[in-house]
Coordinates of C-alpha atoms (C1' of nucleotides) in Angstrom, one line a residue:
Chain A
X159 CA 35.5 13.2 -18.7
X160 CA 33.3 15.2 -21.1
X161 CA 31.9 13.5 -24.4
X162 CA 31.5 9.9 -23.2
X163 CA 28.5 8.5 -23.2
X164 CA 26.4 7.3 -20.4
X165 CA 23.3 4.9 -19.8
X166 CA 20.7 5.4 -17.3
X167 CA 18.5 2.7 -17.0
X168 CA 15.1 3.6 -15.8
X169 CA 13.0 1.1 -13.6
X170 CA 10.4 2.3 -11.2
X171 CA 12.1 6.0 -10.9
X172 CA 10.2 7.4 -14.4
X173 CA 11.2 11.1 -14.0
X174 CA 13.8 13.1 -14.4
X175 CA 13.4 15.8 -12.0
X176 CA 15.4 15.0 -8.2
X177 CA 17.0 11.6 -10.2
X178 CA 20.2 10.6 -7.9
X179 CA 21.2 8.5 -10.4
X180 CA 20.6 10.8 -13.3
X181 CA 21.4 13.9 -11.2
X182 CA 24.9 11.4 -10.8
X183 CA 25.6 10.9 -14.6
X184 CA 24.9 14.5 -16.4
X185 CA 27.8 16.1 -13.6
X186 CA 29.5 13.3 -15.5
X187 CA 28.9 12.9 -18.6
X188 CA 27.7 15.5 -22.0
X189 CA 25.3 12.9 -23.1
X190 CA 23.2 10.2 -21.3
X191 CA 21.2 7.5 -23.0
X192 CA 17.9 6.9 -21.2
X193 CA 17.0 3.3 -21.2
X194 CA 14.1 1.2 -20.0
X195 CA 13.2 -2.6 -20.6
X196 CA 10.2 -4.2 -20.1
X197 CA 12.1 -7.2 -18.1
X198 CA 9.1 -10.2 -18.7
X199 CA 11.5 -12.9 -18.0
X200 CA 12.8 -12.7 -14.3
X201 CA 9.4 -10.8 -13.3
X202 CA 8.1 -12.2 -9.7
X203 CA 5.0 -11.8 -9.9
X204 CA 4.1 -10.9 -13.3
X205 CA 2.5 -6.9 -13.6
X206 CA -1.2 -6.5 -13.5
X207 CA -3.5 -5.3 -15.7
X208 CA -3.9 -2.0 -14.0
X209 CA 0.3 -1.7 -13.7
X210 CA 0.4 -2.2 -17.6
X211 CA -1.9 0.3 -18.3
X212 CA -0.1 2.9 -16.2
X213 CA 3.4 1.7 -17.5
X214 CA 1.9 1.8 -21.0
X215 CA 1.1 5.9 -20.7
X216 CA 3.9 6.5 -18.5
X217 CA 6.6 5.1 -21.0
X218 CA 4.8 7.7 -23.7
X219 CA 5.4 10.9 -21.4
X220 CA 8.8 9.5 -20.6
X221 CA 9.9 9.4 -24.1
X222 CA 8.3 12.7 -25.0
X223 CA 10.5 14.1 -21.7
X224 CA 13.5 13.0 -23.5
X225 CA 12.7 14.4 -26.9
X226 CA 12.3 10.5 -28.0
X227 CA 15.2 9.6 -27.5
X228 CA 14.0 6.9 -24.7
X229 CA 15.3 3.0 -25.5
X230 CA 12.5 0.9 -25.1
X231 CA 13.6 -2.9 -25.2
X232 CA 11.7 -5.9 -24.2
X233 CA 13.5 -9.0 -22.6
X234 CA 16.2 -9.8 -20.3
X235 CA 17.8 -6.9 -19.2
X236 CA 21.3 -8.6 -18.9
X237 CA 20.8 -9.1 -22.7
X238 CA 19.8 -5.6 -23.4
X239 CA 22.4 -3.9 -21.7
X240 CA 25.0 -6.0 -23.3
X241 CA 23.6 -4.7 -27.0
X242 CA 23.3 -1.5 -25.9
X243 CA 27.0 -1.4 -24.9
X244 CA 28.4 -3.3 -27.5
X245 CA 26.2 -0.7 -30.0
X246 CA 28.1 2.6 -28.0
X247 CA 31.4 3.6 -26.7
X248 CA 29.4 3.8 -23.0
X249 CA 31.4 5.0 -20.4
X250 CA 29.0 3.7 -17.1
X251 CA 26.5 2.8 -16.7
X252 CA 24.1 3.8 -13.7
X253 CA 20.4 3.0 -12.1
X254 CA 18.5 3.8 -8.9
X255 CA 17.5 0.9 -6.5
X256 CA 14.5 -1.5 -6.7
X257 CA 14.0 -3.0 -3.6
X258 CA 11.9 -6.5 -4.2
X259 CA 13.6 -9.3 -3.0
X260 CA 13.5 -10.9 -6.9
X261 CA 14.9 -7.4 -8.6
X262 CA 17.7 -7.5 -6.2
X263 CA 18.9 -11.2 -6.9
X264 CA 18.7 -9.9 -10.5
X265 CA 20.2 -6.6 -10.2
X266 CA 23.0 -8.1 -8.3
X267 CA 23.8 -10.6 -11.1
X268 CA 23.7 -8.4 -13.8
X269 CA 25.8 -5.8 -11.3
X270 CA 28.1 -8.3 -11.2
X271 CA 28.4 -9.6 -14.7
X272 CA 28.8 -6.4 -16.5
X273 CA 30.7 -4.4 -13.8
X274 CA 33.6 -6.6 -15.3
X275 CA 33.9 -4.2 -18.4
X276 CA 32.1 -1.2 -17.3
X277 CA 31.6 0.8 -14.1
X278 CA 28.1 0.6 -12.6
X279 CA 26.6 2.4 -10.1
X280 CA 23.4 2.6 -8.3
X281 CA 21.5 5.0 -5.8
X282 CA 18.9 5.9 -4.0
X283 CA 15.9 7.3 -5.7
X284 CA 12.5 5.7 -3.9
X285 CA 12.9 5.7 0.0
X286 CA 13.9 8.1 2.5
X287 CA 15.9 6.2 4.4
X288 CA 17.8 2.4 3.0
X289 CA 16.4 -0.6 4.7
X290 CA 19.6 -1.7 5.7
X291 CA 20.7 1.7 7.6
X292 CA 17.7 1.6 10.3
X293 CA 18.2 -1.2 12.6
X294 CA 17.7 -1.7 16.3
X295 CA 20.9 -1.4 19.1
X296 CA 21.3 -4.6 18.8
X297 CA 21.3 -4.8 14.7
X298 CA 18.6 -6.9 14.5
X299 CA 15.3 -5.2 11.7
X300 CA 12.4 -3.3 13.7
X301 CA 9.0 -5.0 13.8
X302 CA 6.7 -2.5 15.0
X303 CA 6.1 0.8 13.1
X304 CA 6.5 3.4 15.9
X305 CA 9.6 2.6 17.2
X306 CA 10.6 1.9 13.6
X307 CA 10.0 5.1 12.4
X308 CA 10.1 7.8 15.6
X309 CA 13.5 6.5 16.7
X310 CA 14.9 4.9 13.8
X311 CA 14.0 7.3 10.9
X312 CA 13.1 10.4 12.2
X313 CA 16.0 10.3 14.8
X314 CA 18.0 9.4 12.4
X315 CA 19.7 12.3 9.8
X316 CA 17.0 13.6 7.5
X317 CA 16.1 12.3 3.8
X318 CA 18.2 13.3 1.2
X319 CA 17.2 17.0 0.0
X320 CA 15.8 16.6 -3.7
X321 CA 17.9 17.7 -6.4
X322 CA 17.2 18.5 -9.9
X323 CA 20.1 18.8 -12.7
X324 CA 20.2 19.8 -16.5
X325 CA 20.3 16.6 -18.5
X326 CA 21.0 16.1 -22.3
X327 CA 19.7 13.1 -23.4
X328 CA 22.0 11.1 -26.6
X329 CA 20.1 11.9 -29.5
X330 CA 20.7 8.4 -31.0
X331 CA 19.7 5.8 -33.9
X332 CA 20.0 2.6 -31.5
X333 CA 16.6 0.8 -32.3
X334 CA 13.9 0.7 -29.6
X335 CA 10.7 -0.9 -29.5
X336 CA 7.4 0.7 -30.1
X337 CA 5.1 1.1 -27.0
X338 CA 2.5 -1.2 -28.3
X339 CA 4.9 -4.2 -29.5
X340 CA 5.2 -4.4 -25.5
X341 CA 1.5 -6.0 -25.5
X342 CA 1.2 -4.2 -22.4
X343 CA -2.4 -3.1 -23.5
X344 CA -5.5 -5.6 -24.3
X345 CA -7.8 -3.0 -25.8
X346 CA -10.1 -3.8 -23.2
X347 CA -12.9 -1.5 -22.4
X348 CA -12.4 -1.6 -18.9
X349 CA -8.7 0.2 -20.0
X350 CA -9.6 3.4 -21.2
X351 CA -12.4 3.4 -18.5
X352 CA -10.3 3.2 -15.7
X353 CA -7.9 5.7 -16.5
X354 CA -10.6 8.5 -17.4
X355 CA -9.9 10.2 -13.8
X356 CA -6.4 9.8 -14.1
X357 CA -3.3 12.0 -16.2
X358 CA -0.2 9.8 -15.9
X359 CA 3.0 11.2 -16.3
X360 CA 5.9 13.3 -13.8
X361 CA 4.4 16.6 -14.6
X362 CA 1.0 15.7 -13.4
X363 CA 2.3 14.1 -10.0
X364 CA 3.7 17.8 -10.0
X365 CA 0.4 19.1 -10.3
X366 CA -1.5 16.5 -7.9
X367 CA 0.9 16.8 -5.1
X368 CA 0.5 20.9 -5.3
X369 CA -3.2 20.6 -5.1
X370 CA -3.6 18.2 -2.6
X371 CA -0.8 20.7 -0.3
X372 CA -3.1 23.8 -1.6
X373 CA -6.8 21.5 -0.9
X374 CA -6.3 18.0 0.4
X375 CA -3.4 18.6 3.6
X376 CA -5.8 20.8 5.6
X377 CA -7.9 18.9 7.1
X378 CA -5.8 15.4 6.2
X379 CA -5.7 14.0 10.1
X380 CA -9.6 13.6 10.4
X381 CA -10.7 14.2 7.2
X382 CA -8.2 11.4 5.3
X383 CA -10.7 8.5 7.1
X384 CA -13.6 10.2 4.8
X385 CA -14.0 8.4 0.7
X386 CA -16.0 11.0 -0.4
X387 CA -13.6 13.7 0.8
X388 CA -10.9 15.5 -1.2
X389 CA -8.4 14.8 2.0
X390 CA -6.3 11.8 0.7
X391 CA -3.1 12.9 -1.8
X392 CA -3.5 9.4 -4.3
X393 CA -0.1 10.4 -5.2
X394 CA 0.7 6.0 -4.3
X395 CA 0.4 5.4 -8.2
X396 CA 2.7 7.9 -8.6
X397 CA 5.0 7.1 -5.8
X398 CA 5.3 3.7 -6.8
X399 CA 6.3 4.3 -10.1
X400 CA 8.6 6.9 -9.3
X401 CA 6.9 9.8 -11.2
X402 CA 7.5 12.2 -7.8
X403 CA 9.7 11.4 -5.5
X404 CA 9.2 10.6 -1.8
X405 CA 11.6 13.2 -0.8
X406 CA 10.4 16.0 -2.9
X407 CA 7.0 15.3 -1.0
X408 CA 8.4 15.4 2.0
X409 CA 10.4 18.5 1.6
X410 CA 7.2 20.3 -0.1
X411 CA 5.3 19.2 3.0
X412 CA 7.7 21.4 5.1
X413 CA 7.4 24.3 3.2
X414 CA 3.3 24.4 3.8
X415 CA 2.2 26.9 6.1
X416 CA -0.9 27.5 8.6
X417 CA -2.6 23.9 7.6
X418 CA -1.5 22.6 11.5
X419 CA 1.8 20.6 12.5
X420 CA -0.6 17.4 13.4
X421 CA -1.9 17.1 9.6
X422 CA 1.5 17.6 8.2
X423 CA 2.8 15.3 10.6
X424 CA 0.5 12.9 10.0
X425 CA 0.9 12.4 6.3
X426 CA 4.7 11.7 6.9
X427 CA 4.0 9.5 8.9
X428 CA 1.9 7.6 6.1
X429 CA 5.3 8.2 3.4
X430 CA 6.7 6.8 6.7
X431 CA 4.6 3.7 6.6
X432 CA 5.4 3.5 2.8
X433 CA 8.8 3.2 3.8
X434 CA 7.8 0.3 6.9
X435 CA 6.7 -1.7 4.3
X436 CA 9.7 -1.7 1.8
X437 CA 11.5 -2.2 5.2
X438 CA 9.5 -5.4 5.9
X439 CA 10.1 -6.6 2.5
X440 CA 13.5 -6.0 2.3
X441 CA 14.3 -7.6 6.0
X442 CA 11.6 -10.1 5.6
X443 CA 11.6 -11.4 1.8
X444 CA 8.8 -13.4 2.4
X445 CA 6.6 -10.9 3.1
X446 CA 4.9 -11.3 -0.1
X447 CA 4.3 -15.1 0.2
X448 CA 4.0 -16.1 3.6
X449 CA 2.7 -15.5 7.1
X450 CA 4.9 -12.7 9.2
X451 CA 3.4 -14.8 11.9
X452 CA 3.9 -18.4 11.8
X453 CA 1.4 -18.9 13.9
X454 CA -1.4 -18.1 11.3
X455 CA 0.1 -20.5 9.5
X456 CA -2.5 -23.2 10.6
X457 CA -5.5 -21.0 10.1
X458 CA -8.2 -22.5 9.0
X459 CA -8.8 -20.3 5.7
X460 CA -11.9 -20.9 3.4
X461 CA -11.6 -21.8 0.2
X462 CA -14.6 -20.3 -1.1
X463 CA -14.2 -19.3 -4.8
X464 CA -18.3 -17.9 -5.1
X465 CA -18.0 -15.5 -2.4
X466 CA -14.7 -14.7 -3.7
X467 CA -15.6 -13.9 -6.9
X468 CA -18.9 -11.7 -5.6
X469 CA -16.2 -9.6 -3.9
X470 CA -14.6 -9.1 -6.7
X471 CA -17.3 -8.0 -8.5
X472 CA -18.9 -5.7 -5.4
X473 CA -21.5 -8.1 -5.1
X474 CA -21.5 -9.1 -1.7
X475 CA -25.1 -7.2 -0.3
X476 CA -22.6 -5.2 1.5
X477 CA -22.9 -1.4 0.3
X478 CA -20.0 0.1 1.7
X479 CA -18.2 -3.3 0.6
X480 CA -19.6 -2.9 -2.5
X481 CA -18.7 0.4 -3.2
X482 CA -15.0 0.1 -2.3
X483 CA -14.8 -3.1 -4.6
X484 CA -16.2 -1.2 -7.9
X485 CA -14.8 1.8 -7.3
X486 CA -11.5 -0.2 -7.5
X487 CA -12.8 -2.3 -10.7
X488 CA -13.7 1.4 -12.3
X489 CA -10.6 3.5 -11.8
X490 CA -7.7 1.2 -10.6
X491 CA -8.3 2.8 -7.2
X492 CA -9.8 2.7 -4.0
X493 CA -9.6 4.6 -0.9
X494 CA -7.5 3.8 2.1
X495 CA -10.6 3.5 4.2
X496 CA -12.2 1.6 2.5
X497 CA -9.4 -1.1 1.4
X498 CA -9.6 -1.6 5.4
X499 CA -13.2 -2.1 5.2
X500 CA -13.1 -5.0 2.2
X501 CA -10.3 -6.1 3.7
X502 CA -11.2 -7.4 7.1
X503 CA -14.3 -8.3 5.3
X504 CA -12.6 -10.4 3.1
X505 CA -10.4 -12.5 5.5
X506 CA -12.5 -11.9 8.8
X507 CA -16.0 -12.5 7.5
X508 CA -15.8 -14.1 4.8
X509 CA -12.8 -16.3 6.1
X510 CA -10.9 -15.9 2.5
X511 CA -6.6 -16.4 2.9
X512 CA -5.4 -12.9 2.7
X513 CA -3.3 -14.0 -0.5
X514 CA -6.3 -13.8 -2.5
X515 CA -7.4 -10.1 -1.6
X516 CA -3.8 -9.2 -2.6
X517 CA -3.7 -10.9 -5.5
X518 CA -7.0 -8.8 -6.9
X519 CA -5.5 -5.4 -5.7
X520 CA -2.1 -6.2 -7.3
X521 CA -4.0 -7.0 -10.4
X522 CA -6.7 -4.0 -10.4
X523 CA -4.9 -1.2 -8.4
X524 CA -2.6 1.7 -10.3
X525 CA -0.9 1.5 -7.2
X526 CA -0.2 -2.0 -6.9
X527 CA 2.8 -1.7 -4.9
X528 CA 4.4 -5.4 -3.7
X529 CA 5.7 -4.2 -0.6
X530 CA 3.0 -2.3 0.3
X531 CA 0.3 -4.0 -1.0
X532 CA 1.9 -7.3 1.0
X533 CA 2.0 -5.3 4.0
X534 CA -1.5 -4.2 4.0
X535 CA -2.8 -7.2 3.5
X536 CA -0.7 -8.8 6.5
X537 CA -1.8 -5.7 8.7
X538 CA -5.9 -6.2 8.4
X539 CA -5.5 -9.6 8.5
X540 CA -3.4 -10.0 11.2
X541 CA -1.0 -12.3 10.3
X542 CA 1.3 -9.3 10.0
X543 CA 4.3 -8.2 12.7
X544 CA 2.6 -5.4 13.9
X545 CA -0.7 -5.8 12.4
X546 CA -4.6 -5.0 13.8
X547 CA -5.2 -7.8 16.3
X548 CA -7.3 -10.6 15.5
X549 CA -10.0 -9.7 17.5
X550 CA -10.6 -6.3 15.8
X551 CA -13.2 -7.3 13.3
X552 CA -14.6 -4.6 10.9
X553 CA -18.5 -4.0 11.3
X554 CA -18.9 -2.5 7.7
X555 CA -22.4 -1.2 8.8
X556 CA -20.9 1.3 11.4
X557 CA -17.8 2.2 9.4
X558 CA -20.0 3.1 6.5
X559 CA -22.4 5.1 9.1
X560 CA -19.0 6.9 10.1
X561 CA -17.3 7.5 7.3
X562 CA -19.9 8.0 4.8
X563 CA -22.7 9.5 6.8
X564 CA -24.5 10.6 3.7
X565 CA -23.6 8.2 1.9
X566 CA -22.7 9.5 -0.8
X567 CA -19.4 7.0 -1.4
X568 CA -22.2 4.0 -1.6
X569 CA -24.8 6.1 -4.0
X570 CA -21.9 7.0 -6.2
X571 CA -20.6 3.4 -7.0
X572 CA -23.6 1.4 -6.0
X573 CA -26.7 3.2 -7.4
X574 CA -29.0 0.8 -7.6
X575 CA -29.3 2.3 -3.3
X576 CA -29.9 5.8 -4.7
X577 CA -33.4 5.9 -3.6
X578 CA -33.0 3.8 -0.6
X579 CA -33.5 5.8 2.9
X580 CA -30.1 6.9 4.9
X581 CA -32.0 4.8 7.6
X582 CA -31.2 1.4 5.7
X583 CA -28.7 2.2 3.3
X584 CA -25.6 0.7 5.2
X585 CA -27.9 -2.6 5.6
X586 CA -30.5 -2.6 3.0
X587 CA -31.1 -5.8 4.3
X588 CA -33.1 -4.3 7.0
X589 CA -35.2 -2.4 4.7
X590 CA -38.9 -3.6 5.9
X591 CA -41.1 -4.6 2.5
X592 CA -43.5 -1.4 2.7
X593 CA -40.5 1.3 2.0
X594 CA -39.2 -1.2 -0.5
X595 CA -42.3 -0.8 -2.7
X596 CA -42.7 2.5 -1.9
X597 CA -39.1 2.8 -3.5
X598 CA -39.3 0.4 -6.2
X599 CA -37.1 -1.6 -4.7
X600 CA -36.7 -5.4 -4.3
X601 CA -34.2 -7.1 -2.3
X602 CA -32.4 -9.5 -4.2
X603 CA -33.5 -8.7 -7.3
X604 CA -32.0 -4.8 -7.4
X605 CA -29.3 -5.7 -5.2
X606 CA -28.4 -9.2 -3.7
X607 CA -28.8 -10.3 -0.2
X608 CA -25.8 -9.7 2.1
X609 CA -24.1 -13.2 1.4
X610 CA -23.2 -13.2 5.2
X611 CA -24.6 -12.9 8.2
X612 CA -22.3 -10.0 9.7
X613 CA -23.1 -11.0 13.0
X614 CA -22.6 -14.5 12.6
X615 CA -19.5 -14.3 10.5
X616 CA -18.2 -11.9 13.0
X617 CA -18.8 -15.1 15.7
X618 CA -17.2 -17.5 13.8
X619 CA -14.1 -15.7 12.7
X620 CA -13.4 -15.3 16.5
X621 CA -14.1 -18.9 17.0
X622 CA -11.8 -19.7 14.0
X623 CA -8.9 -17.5 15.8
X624 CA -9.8 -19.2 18.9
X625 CA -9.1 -22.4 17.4
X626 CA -5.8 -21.3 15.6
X627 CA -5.4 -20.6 19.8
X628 CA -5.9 -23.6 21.3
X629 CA -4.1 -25.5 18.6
X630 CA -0.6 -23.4 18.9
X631 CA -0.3 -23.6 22.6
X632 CA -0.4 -27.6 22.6
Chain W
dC158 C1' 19.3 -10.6 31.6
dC159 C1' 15.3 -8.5 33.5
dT160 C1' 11.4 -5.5 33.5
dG161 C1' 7.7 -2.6 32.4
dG162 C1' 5.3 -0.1 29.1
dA163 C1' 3.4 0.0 24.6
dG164 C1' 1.4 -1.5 20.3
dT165 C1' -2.4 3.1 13.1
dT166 C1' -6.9 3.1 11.6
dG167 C1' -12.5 -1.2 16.4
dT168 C1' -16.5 -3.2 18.4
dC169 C1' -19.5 -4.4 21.8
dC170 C1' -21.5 -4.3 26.2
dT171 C1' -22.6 -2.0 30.3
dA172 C1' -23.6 1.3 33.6
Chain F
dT117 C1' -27.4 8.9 24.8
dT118 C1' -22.7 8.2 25.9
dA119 C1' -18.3 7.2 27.9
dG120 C1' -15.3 3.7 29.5
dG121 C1' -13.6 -0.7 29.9
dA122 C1' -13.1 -5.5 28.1
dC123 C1' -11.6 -8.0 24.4
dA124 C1' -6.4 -12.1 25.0
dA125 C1' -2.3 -12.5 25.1
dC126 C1' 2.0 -11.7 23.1
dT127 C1' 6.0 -9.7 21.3
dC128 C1' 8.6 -6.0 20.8
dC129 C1' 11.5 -2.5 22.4
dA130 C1' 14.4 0.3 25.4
dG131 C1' 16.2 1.3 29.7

DNA sequence: CCTGGAGTTGTCCTA
DNA sequence: TTAGGACAACTCCAG
């Protein structure tokens, strides 16, 4: 079977270390021709800014991986495949699974078209377990994440041990487009800014993932709930666009020693969430789009584009609200804590449909995963299968009092507070006119009034979901 | 089919 | 100051 030719078309699995379907191919085939296409025609939704950016330097180490001998194409990818094999004598062709509902209805098609020539296979290369293979006794999709995960996964037999093989790339003369004829980039400012704390590629997931198992897993149980802290992995960019591999986390995760069982345990359990919500989205396509819970489909949501937009901009006179919103803006990030914060702010206080907070992440975040990010969004706001309960309402003063005692998070992405006592800093609102002068400081013209009443928005939200209440059960 | 226990991440009030 | 219970009811899940 030696000296055929075979194509590996990469999607959201950019590496090449522990590649099922790679790993597949080169016990196959002598040469393999690594291909990716930037698919801008059956896209649903269309990548955000922040996803283009990362795509944009990803696709550079990618190629430099394989020597340059990566196919970049731009279009259809039914098209592009059928030039590439009417351009080789290709043997099979091969890819690891996407799971979004739209990627599968287009995956299937082309599956089905071209596997009339050519054999075409697919694998496993982003979850630990196949949506399809964890199901209740009675074959009907788990809703809630323990049982999900405690009896169906981990009960289950264990993820796929990583695997890394010895690949030669086709050194070819096929054409391929150049990065920047993708247009992925808009020479925006706000491009190069936000990826100054970041190095994309496989090798530096490498390097992130042993750092955070040598610094970050000690104290990751207690310490994970803290923004300033060094305790969360941000591997999720990574993750999502398959630079690392779940399994190789979760195997590397065994190895550690003397960091405590519960912190270990714990952070699988988050890859185990990871893998809820790819679940969700793969049992429930409409995750993305609609209520889990029909009955939120009558809520009474706000359409209130100013407030909308001053959370977008972290200009809500909320400082912990305000910090997680720019520190998002600046570097296509934010911490997990703090997404919960602006979240329930967002579609508890402020009232605002859930869609639209997920819409702004998708667009800003590195991460922007649409499982996940769908998922999230459905669990703070409730309208999720197993989401917070409705009545569990953020107070953004306390949670920034908790989990940023010094508040150093707030200082660092909202400095206009920096000289503003610990006393007031969660609610600067409160600051009495005396230490305002004394600091220089003017509400609303240094930093806005809160544009809510926290107390007050708190009421009404309740009231709100006390309507929604009333108006179900008639 | 019936039944009982459980459900990621909180807040507020009260004693 | 602090610990404990209420918050509201439902659906999910497993025996």
């Amino acid at each position: 079977m030696k000296n055929k030719v075979a194509v590996h078309w990469f999607r959201q699995d950019l590496r090449v270390k522990d590649n099922p379907s790679l790993n597949y191919l080169s016990k196959k085939y002598e040469n393999i021709i690594g291909l990716f296409v930037f698919d801008d025609v059956n896209r649903d939704p269309r990548l955000g800014s922040a996803s283009k950016v990362w795509l944009c330097e990803s696709l550079k180490h990618l190629n430099e991986q394989l020597n340059g001998n990566l196919i970049l194409l731009k279009g259809d990818p039914q098209e592009c495949l059928e030039e590439i094999l009417n351009f080789f004598d290709v043997e099979e062709v091969s890819w690891n699974r996407c799971y979004e509902p739209w990627v599968i209805k287009r995956d299937k098609k082309i599956k089905s078209n071209i596997s009339e020539k050519i054999k075409v296979s697919s694998f496993n290369g982003s979850l630990l377990w196949e949506p399809w293979e964890i199901l209740k006794d009675d074959n009907t999709p788990y809703k809630v994440f323990t049982p999900f995960y405690k009896r169906g996964c981990l009960s289950k037999k264990a993820p796929r041990n990583p695997e890394t093989s010895k690949i030669n790339f086709f050194n070819h003369n096929f054409r391929s487009t150049n990065i920047c004829d993708l247009q992925l980039l808009q020479n925006k400012e706000w491009e190069s800014q936000t990826l100054k704390i970041w190095q994309v590629g496989e090798a530096q997931a490498e390097k992130i993932m042993k750092n955070f198992l040598e610094e970050g897993i000690k104290d990751y149980s207690d310490g994970r709930n803290f923004p300033k802290k060094k305790n969360v992995s941000r591997l999720s960019p990574f993750l999502h666009w398959g630079q690392i591999s779940p399994n190789t986390i979760w195997y590397a995760l065994s190895k550690v020693n003397d960091v405590g069982e519960e912190n270990i345990e714990v952070f699988k359990s988050e890859l185990g969430w990871r893998e809820f919500a790819y679940y969700l989205n793969y049992h429930f396509p409409y995750l993305q789009k609609e209520n889990l819970k029909k009955n939120f489909d009558n809520f009474k949501w706000k359409n209130d584009e100013i407030s909308f937009q001053r959370w977008t901009k972290g200009e809500t006179g909320i400082p912990i609200v305000d910090a997680g919103m720019r520190e998002l803006y600046q570097t296509g990030y934010m911490h997990n804590r703090s997404r919960m914060i602006v979240g329930s702010f967002l579609v508890k206080n402020l009232l605002i449909h859930w869609k639209k907070g997920e819409e702004w992440f998708w667009d800003c975040l590195f991460d922007a995963d649409a499982a996940s990010n769908s998922a999230s969004w459905q669990w703070i706001a409730g309208t999720g299968t197993d989401s917070t309960p409705y009545f569990r309402i953020f107070n953004p003063v306390t949670q920034g009092q908790k989990f940023d005692p010094e508040g150093q998070y707030i200082k660092k992405f909202v400095p206009e507070l920096n000289d503003m006592p610990i006393k007031y800093l969660f609610s600067p609102w409160e600051c009495p006119e005396n230490i305002q002068n004394e600091i220089n400081f003017k509400l609303g013209v240094n930093y806005p009034n809160p544009i809510v009443d926290l107390k007050e928005s708190r009421k009404r939200a309740l009231l709100t979901y006390e309507i929604l209440r009333r108006e179900n059960s008639k």
